[in-house]
Structures are given as structure tokens and as C-alpha cells.
C-alpha atoms as a PDB file:
ATOM      1  CA  LEU A   1      63.988  19.598 122.530  1.00  0.00           C
ATOM      2  CA  GLN A   2      65.886  21.522 119.891  1.00  0.00           C
ATOM      3  CA  PHE A   3      64.604  20.612 116.440  1.00  0.00           C
ATOM      4  CA  LEU A   4      66.541  23.235 114.470  1.00  0.00           C
ATOM      5  CA  TYR A   5      69.091  20.645 113.371  1.00  0.00           C
ATOM      6  CA  PHE A   6      66.693  19.149 110.864  1.00  0.00           C
ATOM      7  CA  ILE A   7      63.651  21.389 110.612  1.00  0.00           C
ATOM      8  CA  GLY A   8      65.101  23.841 108.094  1.00  0.00           C
ATOM      9  CA  HIS A   9      63.512  27.139 107.167  1.00  0.00           C
ATOM     10  CA  ASN A  10      60.744  26.440 104.705  1.00  0.00           C
ATOM     11  CA  SER A  11      57.178  25.575 105.614  1.00  0.00           C
ATOM     12  CA  HIS A  12      57.230  22.128 104.022  1.00  0.00           C
ATOM     13  CA  GLN A  13      60.181  21.025 106.139  1.00  0.00           C
ATOM     14  CA  MET A  14      58.569  22.525 109.237  1.00  0.00           C
ATOM     15  CA  ALA A  15      55.415  20.506 108.606  1.00  0.00           C
ATOM     16  CA  GLU A  16      57.390  17.244 108.484  1.00  0.00           C
ATOM     17  CA  ALA A  17      59.702  17.814 111.479  1.00  0.00           C
ATOM     18  CA  ARG A  18      59.792  14.539 113.366  1.00  0.00           C
ATOM     19  CA  LEU A  19      61.548  12.263 115.809  1.00  0.00           C
ATOM     20  CA  SER A  20      62.125   8.740 114.518  1.00  0.00           C
ATOM     21  CA  PHE A  21      62.894   5.613 116.562  1.00  0.00           C
ATOM     22  CA  ILE A  22      63.219   1.848 116.202  1.00  0.00           C
ATOM     23  CA  VAL A  23      60.909   0.041 118.644  1.00  0.00           C
ATOM     24  CA  ASP A  24      60.548  -3.642 119.553  1.00  0.00           C
ATOM     25  CA  TYR A  25      57.267  -5.411 120.244  1.00  0.00           C
ATOM     26  CA  ASP A  26      57.352  -8.861 121.858  1.00  0.00           C
ATOM     27  CA  ASP A  27      54.337 -10.507 120.241  1.00  0.00           C
ATOM     28  CA  PRO A  28      52.961 -12.928 122.873  1.00  0.00           C
ATOM     29  CA  GLN A  29      50.844 -14.865 120.378  1.00  0.00           C
ATOM     30  CA  ALA A  30      53.487 -15.414 117.696  1.00  0.00           C
ATOM     31  CA  GLY A  31      56.344 -15.694 120.198  1.00  0.00           C
ATOM     32  CA  ILE A  32      58.579 -13.376 118.177  1.00  0.00           C
ATOM     33  CA  THR A  33      59.906  -9.835 118.457  1.00  0.00           C
ATOM     34  CA  ARG A  34      58.617  -7.461 115.787  1.00  0.00           C
ATOM     35  CA  LYS A  35      60.454  -4.267 114.841  1.00  0.00           C
ATOM     36  CA  TYR A  36      58.767  -1.026 113.876  1.00  0.00           C
ATOM     37  CA  GLN A  37      59.779   2.501 112.996  1.00  0.00           C
ATOM     38  CA  LEU A  38      57.937   4.943 115.237  1.00  0.00           C
ATOM     39  CA  CYS A  39      57.679   8.521 113.986  1.00  0.00           C
ATOM     40  CA  TYR A  40      56.612  11.379 116.240  1.00  0.00           C
ATOM     41  CA  TYR A  41      55.717  14.544 114.302  1.00  0.00           C
ATOM     42  CA  VAL A  42      56.552  17.428 116.571  1.00  0.00           C
ATOM     43  CA  THR A  43      54.550  20.131 114.790  1.00  0.00           C
ATOM     44  CA  ASP A  44      51.152  18.531 115.439  1.00  0.00           C
ATOM     45  CA  ASP A  45      51.943  15.806 118.043  1.00  0.00           C
ATOM     46  CA  THR A  46      50.910  12.931 115.785  1.00  0.00           C
ATOM     47  CA  ILE A  47      52.481   9.487 115.500  1.00  0.00           C
ATOM     48  CA  GLU A  48      52.932   6.945 112.724  1.00  0.00           C
ATOM     49  CA  MET A  49      54.355   3.413 112.678  1.00  0.00           C
ATOM     50  CA  HIS A  50      55.928   1.345 109.902  1.00  0.00           C
ATOM     51  CA  ASP A  51      56.498  -2.411 109.843  1.00  0.00           C
ATOM     52  CA  ILE A  52      60.231  -2.652 109.076  1.00  0.00           C
ATOM     53  CA  LYS A  53      60.352  -6.289 107.947  1.00  0.00           C
ATOM     54  CA  ASN A  54      57.342  -6.098 105.642  1.00  0.00           C
ATOM     55  CA  ARG A  55      58.059  -2.506 104.546  1.00  0.00           C
ATOM     56  CA  ARG A  56      54.511  -1.304 104.972  1.00  0.00           C
ATOM     57  CA  LEU A  57      52.512   1.170 106.987  1.00  0.00           C
ATOM     58  CA  PHE A  58      51.413  -0.345 110.298  1.00  0.00           C
ATOM     59  CA  LEU A  59      49.708   2.605 112.020  1.00  0.00           C
ATOM     60  CA  LYS A  60      48.342   5.487 110.002  1.00  0.00           C
ATOM     61  CA  ARG A  61      49.385   8.943 111.191  1.00  0.00           C
ATOM     62  CA  CYS A  62      47.075   9.940 114.040  1.00  0.00           C
ATOM     63  CA  GLN A  63      46.800  11.833 117.301  1.00  0.00           C
ATOM     64  CA  TYR A  64      47.924   9.932 120.400  1.00  0.00           C
ATOM     65  CA  PRO A  65      47.976  12.455 123.274  1.00  0.00           C
ATOM     66  CA  GLN A  66      49.138   9.905 125.850  1.00  0.00           C
ATOM     67  CA  LEU A  67      52.599   9.902 124.231  1.00  0.00           C
ATOM     68  CA  LYS A  68      54.939  12.890 124.542  1.00  0.00           C
ATOM     69  CA  PRO A  69      58.468  13.550 123.218  1.00  0.00           C
ATOM     70  CA  SER A  70      59.789  13.325 126.774  1.00  0.00           C
ATOM     71  CA  ASP A  71      58.622   9.686 126.896  1.00  0.00           C
ATOM     72  CA  LEU A  72      60.885   8.742 123.985  1.00  0.00           C
ATOM     73  CA  PHE A  73      64.458   7.755 124.773  1.00  0.00           C
ATOM     74  CA  ILE A  74      66.623   4.661 124.414  1.00  0.00           C
ATOM     75  CA  ASP A  75      65.423   1.741 126.606  1.00  0.00           C
ATOM     76  CA  ALA A  76      62.159   3.526 127.382  1.00  0.00           C
ATOM     77  CA  THR A  77      59.033   1.369 127.551  1.00  0.00           C
ATOM     78  CA  ILE A  78      55.929   2.926 126.042  1.00  0.00           C
ATOM     79  CA  THR A  79      52.435   1.654 125.325  1.00  0.00           C
ATOM     80  CA  ILE A  80      50.522   2.456 122.142  1.00  0.00           C
ATOM     81  CA  TYR A  81      47.032   1.024 121.757  1.00  0.00           C
ATOM     82  CA  ALA A  82      47.696  -1.699 124.357  1.00  0.00           C
ATOM     83  CA  ARG A  83      50.991  -2.747 122.714  1.00  0.00           C
ATOM     84  CA  LYS A  84      54.001  -2.471 124.988  1.00  0.00           C
ATOM     85  CA  LEU A  85      56.978  -1.234 122.965  1.00  0.00           C
ATOM     86  CA  ARG A  86      60.634  -0.822 123.902  1.00  0.00           C
ATOM     87  CA  VAL A  87      62.607   1.991 122.278  1.00  0.00           C
ATOM     88  CA  CYS A  88      65.826   0.303 121.142  1.00  0.00           C
ATOM     89  CA  GLY A  89      67.421   2.747 118.688  1.00  0.00           C
ATOM     90  CA  TYR A  90      67.275   5.859 116.543  1.00  0.00           C
ATOM     91  CA  ALA A  91      65.827   5.524 113.045  1.00  0.00           C
ATOM     92  CA  ASP A  92      67.640   8.525 111.554  1.00  0.00           C
ATOM     93  CA  ASP A  93      70.696  10.674 112.145  1.00  0.00           C
ATOM     94  CA  ALA A  94      68.700  13.829 112.913  1.00  0.00           C
ATOM     95  CA  THR A  95      66.979  12.239 115.905  1.00  0.00           C
ATOM     96  CA  GLU A  96      70.262  10.837 117.178  1.00  0.00           C
ATOM     97  CA  ILE A  97      71.942  14.259 116.964  1.00  0.00           C
ATOM     98  CA  ILE A  98      69.235  15.766 119.170  1.00  0.00           C
ATOM     99  CA  TYR A  99      69.366  13.037 121.787  1.00  0.00           C
ATOM    100  CA  LEU A 100      73.146  12.905 121.943  1.00  0.00           C
ATOM    101  CA  GLN A 101      72.925  16.354 123.549  1.00  0.00           C
ATOM    102  CA  HIS A 102      71.043  14.830 126.466  1.00  0.00           C
ATOM    103  CA  LYS A 103      73.122  13.936 129.519  1.00  0.00           C
ATOM    104  CA  ASN A 104      72.221  11.547 132.317  1.00  0.00           C
ATOM    105  CA  ALA A 105      73.068  12.040 135.977  1.00  0.00           C
ATOM    106  CA  GLY A 106      72.325  10.155 139.157  1.00  0.00           C
ATOM    107  CA  CYS A 107      70.625  12.222 141.852  1.00  0.00           C
ATOM    108  CA  VAL A 108      70.258  11.008 145.432  1.00  0.00           C
ATOM    109  CA  VAL A 109      67.837  12.480 147.952  1.00  0.00           C
ATOM    110  CA  PRO A 110      69.446  11.602 151.315  1.00  0.00           C
ATOM    111  CA  PRO A 111      67.616  10.551 154.507  1.00  0.00           C
ATOM    112  CA  GLU A 112      67.778  14.014 156.064  1.00  0.00           C
ATOM    113  CA  ASN A 113      65.997  15.557 153.070  1.00  0.00           C
ATOM    114  CA  MET A 114      63.342  12.890 152.511  1.00  0.00           C
ATOM    115  CA  ASP A 115      60.546  15.261 153.543  1.00  0.00           C
ATOM    116  CA  ASN A 116      61.512  17.444 150.563  1.00  0.00           C
ATOM    117  CA  LEU A 117      61.410  14.646 147.968  1.00  0.00           C
ATOM    118  CA  GLY A 118      58.408  16.199 146.241  1.00  0.00           C
ATOM    119  CA  ASP A 119      60.141  19.585 146.062  1.00  0.00           C
ATOM    120  CA  VAL A 120      63.267  18.047 144.501  1.00  0.00           C
ATOM    121  CA  LEU A 121      61.192  16.301 141.813  1.00  0.00           C
ATOM    122  CA  THR A 122      59.219  19.478 141.129  1.00  0.00           C
ATOM    123  CA  GLU A 123      62.382  21.561 140.743  1.00  0.00           C
ATOM    124  CA  LEU A 124      63.922  19.046 138.346  1.00  0.00           C
ATOM    125  CA  GLN A 125      60.781  18.831 136.218  1.00  0.00           C
ATOM    126  CA  ASN A 126      60.298  22.609 136.178  1.00  0.00           C
ATOM    127  CA  ALA A 127      63.841  22.873 134.827  1.00  0.00           C
ATOM    128  CA  GLY A 128      62.928  20.604 131.915  1.00  0.00           C
ATOM    129  CA  ALA A 129      64.831  17.587 133.237  1.00  0.00           C
ATOM    130  CA  ARG A 130      63.266  14.151 132.825  1.00  0.00           C
ATOM    131  CA  VAL A 131      63.058  11.469 135.509  1.00  0.00           C
ATOM    132  CA  LYS A 132      64.142   8.318 133.667  1.00  0.00           C
ATOM    133  CA  ASN A 133      64.359   6.013 136.699  1.00  0.00           C
ATOM    134  CA  MET A 134      63.530   6.335 140.382  1.00  0.00           C
ATOM    135  CA  ASN A 135      63.799   3.969 143.320  1.00  0.00           C
ATOM    136  CA  MET A 136      63.916   4.150 147.111  1.00  0.00           C
ATOM    137  CA  LEU A 137      66.391   1.731 148.665  1.00  0.00           C
ATOM    138  CA  ILE A 138      68.699   1.239 151.625  1.00  0.00           C
ATOM    139  CA  LEU A 139      72.470   1.388 151.171  1.00  0.00           C
ATOM    140  CA  SER A 140      75.052  -0.155 153.421  1.00  0.00           C
ATOM    141  CA  ALA A 141      77.589   2.210 154.986  1.00  0.00           C
ATOM    142  CA  ALA A 142      80.208   0.935 152.520  1.00  0.00           C
ATOM    143  CA  GLU A 143      77.948   1.589 149.513  1.00  0.00           C
ATOM    144  CA  ALA A 144      77.100   5.089 150.738  1.00  0.00           C
ATOM    145  CA  GLU A 145      80.798   5.836 151.175  1.00  0.00           C
ATOM    146  CA  GLU A 146      81.510   4.512 147.675  1.00  0.00           C
ATOM    147  CA  PHE A 147      78.891   6.726 146.011  1.00  0.00           C
ATOM    148  CA  ALA A 148      79.421   9.865 148.117  1.00  0.00           C
ATOM    149  CA  PRO A 149      82.572   9.724 150.269  1.00  0.00           C
ATOM    150  CA  GLY A 150      82.150  11.237 153.705  1.00  0.00           C
ATOM    151  CA  VAL A 151      78.406  10.699 154.137  1.00  0.00           C
ATOM    152  CA  SER A 152      78.311   7.031 155.193  1.00  0.00           C
ATOM    153  CA  ASN A 153      77.533   7.918 158.810  1.00  0.00           C
ATOM    154  CA  SER A 154      74.220   9.544 157.847  1.00  0.00           C
ATOM    155  CA  TRP A 155      73.168   7.354 154.898  1.00  0.00           C
ATOM    156  CA  GLY A 156      74.095   3.815 155.833  1.00  0.00           C
ATOM    157  CA  GLY A 157      71.083   1.717 156.844  1.00  0.00           C
ATOM    158  CA  GLN A 158      68.521   4.424 156.055  1.00  0.00           C
ATOM    159  CA  PRO A 159      66.300   4.848 152.982  1.00  0.00           C
ATOM    160  CA  ILE A 160      67.486   7.125 150.196  1.00  0.00           C
ATOM    161  CA  VAL A 161      65.842   7.900 146.861  1.00  0.00           C
ATOM    162  CA  ALA A 162      67.994   7.357 143.777  1.00  0.00           C
ATOM    163  CA  ILE A 163      66.853   9.182 140.623  1.00  0.00           C
ATOM    164  CA  GLU A 164      68.271   8.930 137.115  1.00  0.00           C
ATOM    165  CA  VAL A 165      67.795  12.389 135.624  1.00  0.00           C
ATOM    166  CA  VAL A 166      68.121  13.278 131.940  1.00  0.00           C
ATOM    167  CA  PHE A 167      69.178  16.857 131.208  1.00  0.00           C
ATOM    168  CA  ALA A 168      68.323  18.320 127.805  1.00  0.00           C
ATOM    169  CA  SER A 169      71.725  19.923 127.178  1.00  0.00           C
ATOM    170  CA  GLN A 170      75.368  19.825 128.191  1.00  0.00           C
ATOM    171  CA  ASP A 171      74.952  23.217 129.878  1.00  0.00           C
ATOM    172  CA  ASP A 172      72.096  21.972 132.052  1.00  0.00           C
ATOM    173  CA  TYR A 173      74.123  18.894 132.954  1.00  0.00           C
ATOM    174  CA  THR A 174      77.215  20.933 133.837  1.00  0.00           C
ATOM    175  CA  ASN A 175      75.166  23.269 136.025  1.00  0.00           C
ATOM    176  CA  ARG A 176      72.868  20.576 137.443  1.00  0.00           C
ATOM    177  CA  GLU A 177      73.458  21.619 141.044  1.00  0.00           C
ATOM    178  CA  ARG A 178      71.523  24.865 140.449  1.00  0.00           C
ATOM    179  CA  PHE A 179      68.241  23.046 139.841  1.00  0.00           C
ATOM    180  CA  CYS A 180      67.954  22.044 143.487  1.00  0.00           C
ATOM    181  CA  GLN A 181      69.231  25.202 145.155  1.00  0.00           C
ATOM    182  CA  GLY A 182      68.391  25.103 148.855  1.00  0.00           C
ATOM    183  CA  LEU A 183      67.467  21.402 148.641  1.00  0.00           C
ATOM    184  CA  VAL A 184      70.028  18.828 149.761  1.00  0.00           C
ATOM    185  CA  CYS A 185      70.741  16.244 147.067  1.00  0.00           C
ATOM    186  CA  TRP A 186      73.819  14.574 145.626  1.00  0.00           C
ATOM    187  CA  PHE A 187      74.726  13.932 141.986  1.00  0.00           C
ATOM    188  CA  GLY A 188      76.798  11.037 140.673  1.00  0.00           C
ATOM    189  CA  ASP A 189      76.887   8.122 138.243  1.00  0.00           C
ATOM    190  CA  PRO A 190      73.336   6.794 137.552  1.00  0.00           C
ATOM    191  CA  ASP A 191      74.731   3.359 136.631  1.00  0.00           C
ATOM    192  CA  TYR A 192      75.657   2.873 140.287  1.00  0.00           C
ATOM    193  CA  PHE A 193      71.937   2.381 140.924  1.00  0.00           C
ATOM    194  CA  PHE A 194      70.367   1.604 137.545  1.00  0.00           C
ATOM    195  CA  GLY A 195      73.122   0.001 135.436  1.00  0.00           C
ATOM    196  CA  SER A 196      72.418  -3.474 134.078  1.00  0.00           C
ATOM    197  CA  GLY A 197      75.075  -5.003 136.346  1.00  0.00           C
ATOM    198  CA  SER A 198      74.258  -2.999 139.476  1.00  0.00           C
ATOM    199  CA  ALA A 199      73.534  -4.990 142.632  1.00  0.00           C
ATOM    200  CA  ARG A 200      71.239  -2.140 143.690  1.00  0.00           C
ATOM    201  CA  ARG A 201      69.049  -2.118 140.567  1.00  0.00           C
ATOM    202  CA  ASP A 202      66.237  -4.299 141.964  1.00  0.00           C
ATOM    203  CA  ARG A 203      66.645  -3.484 145.651  1.00  0.00           C
ATOM    204  CA  SER A 204      63.719  -1.815 147.448  1.00  0.00           C
ATOM    205  CA  SER A 205      62.985  -0.304 150.837  1.00  0.00           C
ATOM    206  CA  ALA A 206      59.409  -1.676 150.791  1.00  0.00           C
ATOM    207  CA  THR A 207      58.339  -3.593 153.905  1.00  0.00           C
ATOM    208  CA  ILE A 208      54.789  -4.614 152.816  1.00  0.00           C
ATOM    209  CA  GLN A 209      53.617  -4.145 156.411  1.00  0.00           C
ATOM    210  CA  ASP A 210      50.980  -1.751 157.804  1.00  0.00           C
ATOM    211  CA  CYS A 211      50.869   0.184 154.566  1.00  0.00           C
ATOM    212  CA  THR A 212      48.806   1.070 151.540  1.00  0.00           C
ATOM    213  CA  LEU A 213      49.619   1.368 147.871  1.00  0.00           C
ATOM    214  CA  GLY A 214      49.597   4.720 146.119  1.00  0.00           C
ATOM    215  CA  ILE A 215      49.978   5.209 142.371  1.00  0.00           C
ATOM    216  CA  ILE A 216      50.528   8.513 140.599  1.00  0.00           C
ATOM    217  CA  LYS A 217      49.072   7.934 137.141  1.00  0.00           C
ATOM    218  CA  PRO A 218      50.943   8.766 133.924  1.00  0.00           C
ATOM    219  CA  HIS A 219      48.895  11.844 133.037  1.00  0.00           C
ATOM    220  CA  ALA A 220      49.513  13.401 136.474  1.00  0.00           C
ATOM    221  CA  ILE A 221      53.269  12.896 136.710  1.00  0.00           C
ATOM    222  CA  GLU A 222      54.498  15.593 134.331  1.00  0.00           C
ATOM    223  CA  LYS A 223      52.788  18.582 135.948  1.00  0.00           C
ATOM    224  CA  HIS A 224      51.728  17.375 139.382  1.00  0.00           C
ATOM    225  CA  GLY A 225      53.913  14.404 140.414  1.00  0.00           C
ATOM    226  CA  GLY A 226      56.175  16.295 142.806  1.00  0.00           C
ATOM    227  CA  ASN A 227      53.289  18.291 144.280  1.00  0.00           C
ATOM    228  CA  ILE A 228      51.290  15.118 144.953  1.00  0.00           C
ATOM    229  CA  ILE A 229      54.228  13.619 146.857  1.00  0.00           C
ATOM    230  CA  SER A 230      54.655  16.854 148.838  1.00  0.00           C
ATOM    231  CA  SER A 231      50.957  16.811 149.758  1.00  0.00           C
ATOM    232  CA  ILE A 232      51.153  13.197 150.988  1.00  0.00           C
ATOM    233  CA  ILE A 233      54.162  13.987 153.190  1.00  0.00           C
ATOM    234  CA  SER A 234      52.687  17.268 154.490  1.00  0.00           C
ATOM    235  CA  GLU A 235      49.597  15.374 155.685  1.00  0.00           C
ATOM    236  CA  GLY A 236      51.792  13.341 158.017  1.00  0.00           C
ATOM    237  CA  PHE A 237      52.198  10.203 155.942  1.00  0.00           C
ATOM    238  CA  GLN A 238      55.502   8.474 155.256  1.00  0.00           C
ATOM    239  CA  ILE A 239      56.545   7.310 151.799  1.00  0.00           C
ATOM    240  CA  ALA A 240      58.350   4.093 152.722  1.00  0.00           C
ATOM    241  CA  ALA A 241      59.107   3.068 149.138  1.00  0.00           C
ATOM    242  CA  ILE A 242      58.773   4.578 145.684  1.00  0.00           C
ATOM    243  CA  ARG A 243      59.640   3.325 142.203  1.00  0.00           C
ATOM    244  CA  LYS A 244      59.000   4.346 138.622  1.00  0.00           C
ATOM    245  CA  VAL A 245      57.361   1.398 136.841  1.00  0.00           C
ATOM    246  CA  THR A 246      55.613   0.667 133.561  1.00  0.00           C
ATOM    247  CA  LEU A 247      52.575  -1.616 133.731  1.00  0.00           C
ATOM    248  CA  ASP A 248      51.346  -3.586 130.748  1.00  0.00           C
ATOM    249  CA  LYS A 249      47.662  -3.833 129.903  1.00  0.00           C
ATOM    250  CA  ALA A 250      47.254  -7.196 131.685  1.00  0.00           C
ATOM    251  CA  ASP A 251      48.797  -5.907 134.932  1.00  0.00           C
ATOM    252  CA  SER A 252      46.677  -2.751 134.812  1.00  0.00           C
ATOM    253  CA  ALA A 253      43.507  -4.746 134.218  1.00  0.00           C
ATOM    254  CA  ASP A 254      44.390  -7.100 137.079  1.00  0.00           C
ATOM    255  CA  PHE A 255      45.103  -4.226 139.470  1.00  0.00           C
ATOM    256  CA  LEU A 256      41.812  -2.487 138.618  1.00  0.00           C
ATOM    257  CA  GLU A 257      39.735  -5.684 138.464  1.00  0.00           C
ATOM    258  CA  ILE A 258      37.734  -4.666 141.539  1.00  0.00           C
ATOM    259  CA  TYR A 259      36.185  -1.918 139.391  1.00  0.00           C
ATOM    260  CA  LYS A 260      35.257  -4.217 136.508  1.00  0.00           C
ATOM    261  CA  GLY A 261      31.507  -4.180 135.980  1.00  0.00           C
ATOM    262  CA  VAL A 262      31.182  -1.415 138.588  1.00  0.00           C
ATOM    263  CA  VAL A 263      32.791   1.577 136.905  1.00  0.00           C
ATOM    264  CA  PRO A 264      31.718   2.183 133.275  1.00  0.00           C
ATOM    265  CA  GLU A 265      35.151   3.606 132.462  1.00  0.00           C
ATOM    266  CA  TYR A 266      36.978   0.446 133.604  1.00  0.00           C
ATOM    267  CA  SER A 267      38.561  -0.298 130.201  1.00  0.00           C
ATOM    268  CA  GLN A 268      39.656   3.312 129.721  1.00  0.00           C
ATOM    269  CA  LEU A 269      41.158   3.392 133.228  1.00  0.00           C
ATOM    270  CA  ALA A 270      43.176   0.229 132.560  1.00  0.00           C
ATOM    271  CA  GLU A 271      44.422   1.592 129.243  1.00  0.00           C
ATOM    272  CA  GLN A 272      45.370   4.925 130.807  1.00  0.00           C
ATOM    273  CA  LEU A 273      47.289   3.249 133.636  1.00  0.00           C
ATOM    274  CA  SER A 274      49.357   1.242 131.144  1.00  0.00           C
ATOM    275  CA  SER A 275      49.880   4.097 128.676  1.00  0.00           C
ATOM    276  CA  ALA A 276      53.155   5.354 130.236  1.00  0.00           C
ATOM    277  CA  PRO A 277      55.249   4.971 133.413  1.00  0.00           C
ATOM    278  CA  CYS A 278      53.668   5.443 136.861  1.00  0.00           C
ATOM    279  CA  TRP A 279      55.156   6.361 140.216  1.00  0.00           C
ATOM    280  CA  VAL A 280      54.258   3.594 142.655  1.00  0.00           C
ATOM    281  CA  MET A 281      54.516   4.207 146.403  1.00  0.00           C
ATOM    282  CA  GLU A 282      54.283   2.317 149.695  1.00  0.00           C
ATOM    283  CA  ILE A 283      52.606   4.756 152.090  1.00  0.00           C
ATOM    284  CA  LYS A 284      52.488   4.462 155.879  1.00  0.00           C
ATOM    285  CA  GLY A 285      51.010   6.473 158.733  1.00  0.00           C
ATOM    286  CA  GLU A 286      50.887   6.079 162.507  1.00  0.00           C
ATOM    287  CA  LYS A 287      47.174   6.867 162.653  1.00  0.00           C
ATOM    288  CA  PRO A 288      45.975   6.787 159.038  1.00  0.00           C
ATOM    289  CA  ILE A 289      42.297   6.636 160.028  1.00  0.00           C
ATOM    290  CA  SER A 290      40.869   9.301 162.316  1.00  0.00           C
END
């Protein structure tokens, strides 16, 4: 992120450099949506929250290492101290100026390059691009032809991975093809897969048969997500479905319930799993047990 637009040159301004967003919290007990201003101070990675309606401090400035600047963008879902928040707007012009430089693109990993999915994700992340959405699905021949004319014979009826990628600058977006040199992938409109009116938004290639569930936790995605996927594939397993999802605290606790009362760190594990998006996979293998 380029903070020079509003940091200035003196030490006082540097100390207060921040990103500022409007976030919504759907309060399940009161049955209302509460609005807060979330401030992320980039010089020391601290956060602070203000109650907009009541005009008072809600969360005193503190360290919250689970949250990173790359997690903050419009429509992102984040979790802070078990509260699931949706980023719905910018709270100041300086933050908006920075994020208006970001450009979204749709990236498709085709069937013939599925074994290199981990490498594609690693290359994108190493280049500073952010994976906003990801889903494995099956396109019809007509849909494949619509997104990438001329490839319907190889795509139709087979799983592909659609990724919505956010590039940090116009230059990166313009030269996006260079990030996956030597790796076959296609770029196009991300709304074709992830737009609110897309018929493909909720589609999945999951079969829920002869499989197991794999989850790459939030803290592992940024540096190791692509490598973990590559390791799974290199060991002879097939990733039959993959999606980027955000679990709330209740879902995380339910998923990890088998460890309740067994593992002392159960509560911390549930909180960590719901702290940011995960990559969830359906994994298959011909002879998974040997």
C-alpha cells in the first residue's frame, strides 16, 4: 500500500498514518445493524473502533495481529474479538484515494493446469496481489466460450478455479499476465463468477463423496497457502473443490467441537479459525490410506 498521499513529511503525521473504514455489525441480540469507524494505524499495526451513532470510543487503540491491511477492502468480512464485521465503505478521502488505485481482475486456472494451482496462487501472492474470492466450479461449454472464446472444447464440463485477484496498482493490473509467466491461466471480468447477479456465484464442483475436508487456516494463507496446495497435489491427492470462506465464531466452534474438553486451546483455535477468511477444500485420493 502506498501511504504517501496522506502521511506527509513530519514525524507527528507519520505516527498517525492510518486507514479508516466504515464497518457494519449485525447484532444478533438486539436485531439491528450497528455502524462503526474502524481505524488501522499502519505505523504500528494497531486498530481502534468508534461507535458512529453514539459518537464515542468503542475499542481502545490496541494490537490485533490477526488483522492486516490486505484484509481490508470493500465487502470484506473480518472478525475482531468474535464480532463479524463487514467493510461497507471508506471513512475518509485519504483511504479511498489509496484503494481506488487497486484494480480487480478475474483469473481462471483451466483444467489442464489444475496441478499447478498452488504455483499460480503463490506467484500472485508473491507479486503482492490479493486473492479476494476463489471458487472451483464446472462451466458449461457455452459459459466457457462466453468467458474465453475458443477454449470451450477443453473447459466445458470440467472443473476450473475462478479467482478474483486485486492488484495494488494500475501498472500491476495492466501487466497482470507477467505474474503467471510459464503458468497457463486466463484473465477476464471477475463479476462473471463473483458478481451479485452471477448464476455461477454459488456453484461448486464439490461431490461430497469419498473425500475429506481440508482447511488452510487464516494465519497460513498469506505466506504458505499456495505451497500447502502444491504439497497436497504433489502427494497424489486431488483437490475436487476449493472455496474462500469466512466462518463466524459459532461455525468455528461447531466445526471444532470434537476437540472441546480435549484440547486446552479449544477456544483459541475456534477464535483463530474465525479471525479471517480460510481456504476450504474437498480432497480425494484413490488410495488415501496405505
